[in-house]
PDB file of C-alpha atoms in Angstrom:
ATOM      1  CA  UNK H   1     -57.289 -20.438 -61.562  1.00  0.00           C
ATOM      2  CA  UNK H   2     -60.642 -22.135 -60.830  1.00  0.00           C
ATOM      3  CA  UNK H   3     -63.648 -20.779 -59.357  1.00  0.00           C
ATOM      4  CA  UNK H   4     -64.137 -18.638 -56.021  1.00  0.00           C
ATOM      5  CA  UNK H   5     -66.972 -18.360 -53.433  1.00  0.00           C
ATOM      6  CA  UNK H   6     -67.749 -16.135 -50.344  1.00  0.00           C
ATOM      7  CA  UNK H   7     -68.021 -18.047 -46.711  1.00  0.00           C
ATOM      8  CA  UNK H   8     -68.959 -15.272 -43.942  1.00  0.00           C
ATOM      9  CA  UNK H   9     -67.133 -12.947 -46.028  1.00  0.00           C
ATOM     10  CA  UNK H  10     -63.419 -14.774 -46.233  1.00  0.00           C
ATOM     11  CA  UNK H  11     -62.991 -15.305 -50.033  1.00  0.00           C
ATOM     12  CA  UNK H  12     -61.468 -19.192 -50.749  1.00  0.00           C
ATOM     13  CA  UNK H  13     -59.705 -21.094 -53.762  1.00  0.00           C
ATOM     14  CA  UNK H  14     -61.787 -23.301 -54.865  1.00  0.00           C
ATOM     15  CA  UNK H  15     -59.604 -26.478 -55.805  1.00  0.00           C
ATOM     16  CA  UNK H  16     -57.266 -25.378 -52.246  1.00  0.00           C
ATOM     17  CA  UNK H  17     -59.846 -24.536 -49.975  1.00  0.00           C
ATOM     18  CA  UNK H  18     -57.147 -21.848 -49.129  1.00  0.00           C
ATOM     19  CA  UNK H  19     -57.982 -18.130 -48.470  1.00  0.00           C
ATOM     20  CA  UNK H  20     -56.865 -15.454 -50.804  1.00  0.00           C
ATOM     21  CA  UNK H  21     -53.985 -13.490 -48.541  1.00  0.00           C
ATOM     22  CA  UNK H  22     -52.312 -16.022 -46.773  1.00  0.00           C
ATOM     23  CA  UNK H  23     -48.170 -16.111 -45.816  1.00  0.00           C
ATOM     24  CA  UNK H  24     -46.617 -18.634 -48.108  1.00  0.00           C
ATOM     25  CA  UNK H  25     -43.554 -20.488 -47.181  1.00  0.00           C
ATOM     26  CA  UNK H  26     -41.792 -23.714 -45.738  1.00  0.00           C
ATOM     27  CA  UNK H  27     -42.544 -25.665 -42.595  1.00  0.00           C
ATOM     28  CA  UNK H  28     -39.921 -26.149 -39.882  1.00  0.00           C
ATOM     29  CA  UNK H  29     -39.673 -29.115 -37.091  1.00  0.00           C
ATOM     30  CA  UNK H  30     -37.091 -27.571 -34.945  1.00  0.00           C
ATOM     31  CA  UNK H  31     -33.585 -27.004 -34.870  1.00  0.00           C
ATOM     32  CA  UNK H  32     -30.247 -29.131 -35.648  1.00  0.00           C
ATOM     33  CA  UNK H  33     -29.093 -30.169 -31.894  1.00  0.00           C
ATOM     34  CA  UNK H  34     -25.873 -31.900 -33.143  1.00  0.00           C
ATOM     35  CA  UNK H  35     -24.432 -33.922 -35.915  1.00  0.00           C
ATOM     36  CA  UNK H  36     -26.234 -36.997 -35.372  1.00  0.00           C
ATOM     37  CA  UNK H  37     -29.454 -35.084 -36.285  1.00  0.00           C
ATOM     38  CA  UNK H  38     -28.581 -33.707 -39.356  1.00  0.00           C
ATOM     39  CA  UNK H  39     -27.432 -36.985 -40.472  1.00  0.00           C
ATOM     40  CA  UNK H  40     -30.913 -38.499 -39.406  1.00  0.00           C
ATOM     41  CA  UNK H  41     -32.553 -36.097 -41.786  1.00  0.00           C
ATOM     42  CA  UNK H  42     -32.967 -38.598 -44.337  1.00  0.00           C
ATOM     43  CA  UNK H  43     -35.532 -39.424 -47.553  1.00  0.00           C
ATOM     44  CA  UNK H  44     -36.516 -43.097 -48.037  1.00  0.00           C
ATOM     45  CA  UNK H  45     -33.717 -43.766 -50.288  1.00  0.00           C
ATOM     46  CA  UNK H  46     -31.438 -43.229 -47.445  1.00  0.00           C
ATOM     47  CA  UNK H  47     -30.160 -39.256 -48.658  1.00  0.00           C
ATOM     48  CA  UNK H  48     -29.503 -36.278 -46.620  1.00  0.00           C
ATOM     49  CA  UNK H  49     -32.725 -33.770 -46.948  1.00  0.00           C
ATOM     50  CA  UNK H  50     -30.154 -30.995 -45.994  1.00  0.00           C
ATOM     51  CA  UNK H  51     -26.812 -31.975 -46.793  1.00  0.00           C
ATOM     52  CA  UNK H  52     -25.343 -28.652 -46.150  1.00  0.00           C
ATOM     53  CA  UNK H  53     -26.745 -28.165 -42.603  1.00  0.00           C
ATOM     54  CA  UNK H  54     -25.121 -28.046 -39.262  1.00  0.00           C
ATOM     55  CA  UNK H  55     -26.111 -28.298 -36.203  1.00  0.00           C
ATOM     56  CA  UNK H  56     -27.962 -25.024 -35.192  1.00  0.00           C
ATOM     57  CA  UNK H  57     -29.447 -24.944 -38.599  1.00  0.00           C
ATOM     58  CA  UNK H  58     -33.240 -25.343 -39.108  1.00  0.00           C
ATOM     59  CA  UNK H  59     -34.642 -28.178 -40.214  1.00  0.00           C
ATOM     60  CA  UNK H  60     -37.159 -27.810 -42.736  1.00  0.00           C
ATOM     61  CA  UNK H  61     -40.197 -30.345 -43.236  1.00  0.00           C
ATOM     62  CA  UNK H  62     -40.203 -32.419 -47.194  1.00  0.00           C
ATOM     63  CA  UNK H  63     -43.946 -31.290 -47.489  1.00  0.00           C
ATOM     64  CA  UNK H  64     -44.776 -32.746 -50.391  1.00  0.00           C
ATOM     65  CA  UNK H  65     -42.634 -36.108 -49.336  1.00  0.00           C
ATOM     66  CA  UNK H  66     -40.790 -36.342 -52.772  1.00  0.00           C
ATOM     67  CA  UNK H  67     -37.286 -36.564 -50.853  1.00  0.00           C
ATOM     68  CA  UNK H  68     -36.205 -33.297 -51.632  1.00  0.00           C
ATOM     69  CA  UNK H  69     -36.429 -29.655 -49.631  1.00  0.00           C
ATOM     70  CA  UNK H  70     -37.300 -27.985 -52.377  1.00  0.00           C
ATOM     71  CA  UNK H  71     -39.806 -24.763 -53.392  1.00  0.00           C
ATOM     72  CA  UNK H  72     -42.017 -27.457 -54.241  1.00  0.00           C
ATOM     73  CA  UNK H  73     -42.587 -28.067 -50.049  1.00  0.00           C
ATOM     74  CA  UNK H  74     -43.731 -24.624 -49.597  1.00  0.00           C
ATOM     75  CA  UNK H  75     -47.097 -24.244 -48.410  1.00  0.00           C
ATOM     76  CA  UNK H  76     -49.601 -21.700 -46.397  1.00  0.00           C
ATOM     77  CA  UNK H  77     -47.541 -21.261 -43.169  1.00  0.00           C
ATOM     78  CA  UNK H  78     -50.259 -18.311 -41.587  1.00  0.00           C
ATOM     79  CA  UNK H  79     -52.976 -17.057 -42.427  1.00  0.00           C
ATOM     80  CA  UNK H  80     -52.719 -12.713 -41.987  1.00  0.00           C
ATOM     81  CA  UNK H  81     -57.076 -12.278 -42.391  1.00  0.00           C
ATOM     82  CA  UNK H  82     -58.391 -12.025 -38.310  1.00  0.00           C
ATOM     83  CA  UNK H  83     -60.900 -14.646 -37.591  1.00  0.00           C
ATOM     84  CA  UNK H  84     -63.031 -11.764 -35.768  1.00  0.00           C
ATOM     85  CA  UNK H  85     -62.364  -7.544 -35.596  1.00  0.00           C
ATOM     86  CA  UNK H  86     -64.069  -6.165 -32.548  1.00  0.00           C
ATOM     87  CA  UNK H  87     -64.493  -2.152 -31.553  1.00  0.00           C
ATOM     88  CA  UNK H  88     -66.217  -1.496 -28.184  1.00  0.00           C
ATOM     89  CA  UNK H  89     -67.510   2.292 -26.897  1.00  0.00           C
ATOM     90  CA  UNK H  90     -68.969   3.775 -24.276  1.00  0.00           C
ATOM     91  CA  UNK H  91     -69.905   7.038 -22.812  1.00  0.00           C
ATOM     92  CA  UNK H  92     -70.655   7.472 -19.208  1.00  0.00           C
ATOM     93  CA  UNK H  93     -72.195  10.866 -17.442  1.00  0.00           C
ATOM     94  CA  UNK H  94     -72.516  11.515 -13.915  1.00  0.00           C
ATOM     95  CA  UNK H  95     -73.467  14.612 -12.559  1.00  0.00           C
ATOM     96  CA  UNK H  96     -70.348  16.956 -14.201  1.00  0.00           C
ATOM     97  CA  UNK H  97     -68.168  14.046 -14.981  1.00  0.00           C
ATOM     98  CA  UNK H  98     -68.332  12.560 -17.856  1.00  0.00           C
ATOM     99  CA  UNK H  99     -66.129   9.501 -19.639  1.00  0.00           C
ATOM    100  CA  UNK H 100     -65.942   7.598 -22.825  1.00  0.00           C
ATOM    101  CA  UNK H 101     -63.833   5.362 -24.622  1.00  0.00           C
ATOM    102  CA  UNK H 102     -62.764   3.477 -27.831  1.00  0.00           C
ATOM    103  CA  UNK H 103     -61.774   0.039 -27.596  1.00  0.00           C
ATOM    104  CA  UNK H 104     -60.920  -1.594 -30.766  1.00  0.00           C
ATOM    105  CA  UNK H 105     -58.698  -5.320 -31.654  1.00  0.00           C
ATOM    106  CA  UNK H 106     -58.935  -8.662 -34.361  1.00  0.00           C
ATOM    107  CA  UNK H 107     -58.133 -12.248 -33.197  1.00  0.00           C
ATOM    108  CA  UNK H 108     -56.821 -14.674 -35.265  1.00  0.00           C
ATOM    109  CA  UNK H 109     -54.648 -13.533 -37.443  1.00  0.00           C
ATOM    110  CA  UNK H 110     -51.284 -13.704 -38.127  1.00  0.00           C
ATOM    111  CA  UNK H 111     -48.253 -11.209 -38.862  1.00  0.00           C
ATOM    112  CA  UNK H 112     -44.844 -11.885 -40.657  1.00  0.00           C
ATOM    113  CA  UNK H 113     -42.289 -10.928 -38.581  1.00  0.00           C
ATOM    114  CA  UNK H 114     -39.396  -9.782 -41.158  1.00  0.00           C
ATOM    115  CA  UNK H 115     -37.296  -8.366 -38.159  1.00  0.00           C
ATOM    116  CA  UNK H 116     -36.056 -12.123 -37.417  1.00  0.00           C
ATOM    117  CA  UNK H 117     -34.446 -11.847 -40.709  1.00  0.00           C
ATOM    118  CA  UNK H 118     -30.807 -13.048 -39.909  1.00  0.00           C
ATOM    119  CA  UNK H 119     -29.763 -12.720 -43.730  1.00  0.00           C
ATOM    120  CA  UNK H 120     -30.050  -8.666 -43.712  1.00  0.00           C
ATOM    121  CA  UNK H 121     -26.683  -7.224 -42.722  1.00  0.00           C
ATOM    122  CA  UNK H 122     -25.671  -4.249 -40.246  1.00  0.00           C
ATOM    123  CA  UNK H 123     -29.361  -3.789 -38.870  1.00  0.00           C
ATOM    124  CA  UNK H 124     -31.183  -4.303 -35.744  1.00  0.00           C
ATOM    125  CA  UNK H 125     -32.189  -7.222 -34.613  1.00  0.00           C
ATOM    126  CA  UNK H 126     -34.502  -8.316 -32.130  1.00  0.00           C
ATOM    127  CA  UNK H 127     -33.983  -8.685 -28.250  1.00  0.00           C
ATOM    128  CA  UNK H 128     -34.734 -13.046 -29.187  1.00  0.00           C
ATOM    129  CA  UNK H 129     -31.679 -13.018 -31.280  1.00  0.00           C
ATOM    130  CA  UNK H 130     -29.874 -13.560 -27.645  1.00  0.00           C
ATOM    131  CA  UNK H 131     -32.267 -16.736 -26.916  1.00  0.00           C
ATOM    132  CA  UNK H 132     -30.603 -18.151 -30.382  1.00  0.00           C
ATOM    133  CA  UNK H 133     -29.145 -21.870 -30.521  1.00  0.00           C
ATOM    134  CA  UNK H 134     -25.536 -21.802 -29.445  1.00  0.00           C
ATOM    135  CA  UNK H 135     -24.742 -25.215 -28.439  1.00  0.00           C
ATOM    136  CA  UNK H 136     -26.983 -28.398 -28.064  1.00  0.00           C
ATOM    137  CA  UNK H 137     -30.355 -28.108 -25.977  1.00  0.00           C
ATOM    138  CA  UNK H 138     -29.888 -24.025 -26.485  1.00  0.00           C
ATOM    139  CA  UNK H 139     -33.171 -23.230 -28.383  1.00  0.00           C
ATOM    140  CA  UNK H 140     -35.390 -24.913 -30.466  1.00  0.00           C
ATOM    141  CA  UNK H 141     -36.476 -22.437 -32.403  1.00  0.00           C
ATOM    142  CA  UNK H 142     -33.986 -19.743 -33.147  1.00  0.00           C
ATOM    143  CA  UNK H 143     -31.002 -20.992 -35.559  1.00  0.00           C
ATOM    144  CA  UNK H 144     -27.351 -20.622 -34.640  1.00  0.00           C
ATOM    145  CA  UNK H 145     -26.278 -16.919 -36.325  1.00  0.00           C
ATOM    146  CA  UNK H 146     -23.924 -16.966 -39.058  1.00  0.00           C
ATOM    147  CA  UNK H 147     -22.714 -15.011 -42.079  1.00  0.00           C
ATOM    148  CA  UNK H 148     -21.832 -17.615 -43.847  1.00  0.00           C
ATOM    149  CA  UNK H 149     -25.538 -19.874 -44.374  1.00  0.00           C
ATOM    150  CA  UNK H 150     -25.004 -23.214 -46.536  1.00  0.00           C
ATOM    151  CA  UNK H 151     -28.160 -23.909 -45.301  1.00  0.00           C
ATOM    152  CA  UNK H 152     -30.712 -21.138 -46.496  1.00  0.00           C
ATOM    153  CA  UNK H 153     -31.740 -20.792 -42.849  1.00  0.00           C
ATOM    154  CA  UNK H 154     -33.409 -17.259 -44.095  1.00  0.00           C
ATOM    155  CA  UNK H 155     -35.800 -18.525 -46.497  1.00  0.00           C
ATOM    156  CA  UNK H 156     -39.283 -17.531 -45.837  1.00  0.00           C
ATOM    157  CA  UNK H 157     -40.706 -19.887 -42.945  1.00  0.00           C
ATOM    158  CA  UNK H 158     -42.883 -20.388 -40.224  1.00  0.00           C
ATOM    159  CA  UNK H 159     -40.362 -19.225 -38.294  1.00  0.00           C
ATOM    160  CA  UNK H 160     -41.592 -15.792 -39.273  1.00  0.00           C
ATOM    161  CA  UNK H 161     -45.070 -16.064 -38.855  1.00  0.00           C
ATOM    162  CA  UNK H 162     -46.479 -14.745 -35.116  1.00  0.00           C
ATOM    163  CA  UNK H 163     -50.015 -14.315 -33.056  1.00  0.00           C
ATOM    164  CA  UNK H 164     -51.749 -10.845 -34.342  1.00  0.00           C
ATOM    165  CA  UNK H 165     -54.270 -10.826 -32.293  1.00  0.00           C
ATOM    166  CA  UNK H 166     -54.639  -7.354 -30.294  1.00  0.00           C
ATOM    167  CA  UNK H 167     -56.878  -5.428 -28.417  1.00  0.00           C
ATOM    168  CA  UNK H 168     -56.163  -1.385 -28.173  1.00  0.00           C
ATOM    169  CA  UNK H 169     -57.821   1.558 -26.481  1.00  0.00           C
ATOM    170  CA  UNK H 170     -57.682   3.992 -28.985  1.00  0.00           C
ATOM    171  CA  UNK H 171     -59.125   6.791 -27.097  1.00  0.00           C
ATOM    172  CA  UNK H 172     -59.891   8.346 -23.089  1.00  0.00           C
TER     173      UNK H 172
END
């Protein structure tokens, strides 16, 4: 709801300020080292934000700051709409030579990785899977791998979100 306006061709919410395709999801600050850190994880009454997590498990930001991680903390984690798209060509002749070529890329944007999913079983998984957290001061940014998540570490996060920014030749 409310009204929409065009800035240099990137459609916004009016009331949000947000754009209209945008990723969607919760904010993360890290990784579970060990125990102490979980317990740590506290609202201002003194509560556990996560009481199911371990260490390893991610720890999710309360957004909104009501004391609860809840899908009320979601917010716009990336933004997939490239700040700039580029395409560059040329066409060179010398005597009986001749070359051309198709350059073409966006910056600024962002793509959801859904590979990193840990919660789909018996597929592929990417080569960063082996840089996971397996023991304090392992990783920082790739939860511990279990079947068994009391934590939701799968839910859609930042964690997902990566740099699409390219540049390709498309043709020699």
């Amino acid at each position: 709801p409310g009204a929409s306006w065009a800035i240099a061709g990137q459609v916004t919410r009016a009331e949000e300020g947000l754009p209209i395709a945008y990723f969607w999801g919760y904010k993360t600050d890290g990784i579970f080292q060990n125990n102490a850190e979980v317990f740590r994880h506290i609202n201002k009454e003194g509560q556990q934000l996560q009481p199911n997590a371990k260490p390893g498990d991610v720890r999710f930001v309360d957004y909104n700051g009501d004391g609860v991680i809840n899908p009320d903390d979601r917010t716009m984690i990336g933004n997939p709409t490239p700040d700039f798209t580029f395409g560059l060509t040329a066409n060179i002749d010398y005597k009986s030579f001749d070359l051309s070529f198709l350059f073409t890329g966006a910056i600024g944007n962002e793509v959801f990785n859904g590979m990193s999913r840990r919660d789909l079983r018996y597929t592929n998984q990417p080569a960063t899977i082996l840089d996971r957290w397996n023991g304090e001061g392992t990783s920082d940014t790739q939860p511990r791998f279990t079947w068994i998540d009391t934590n939701n570490n799968n839910r859609i996060s930042d964690l997902y979100i990566e740099n699409g920014s390219y540049m390709r030749l498309k043709n020699v």
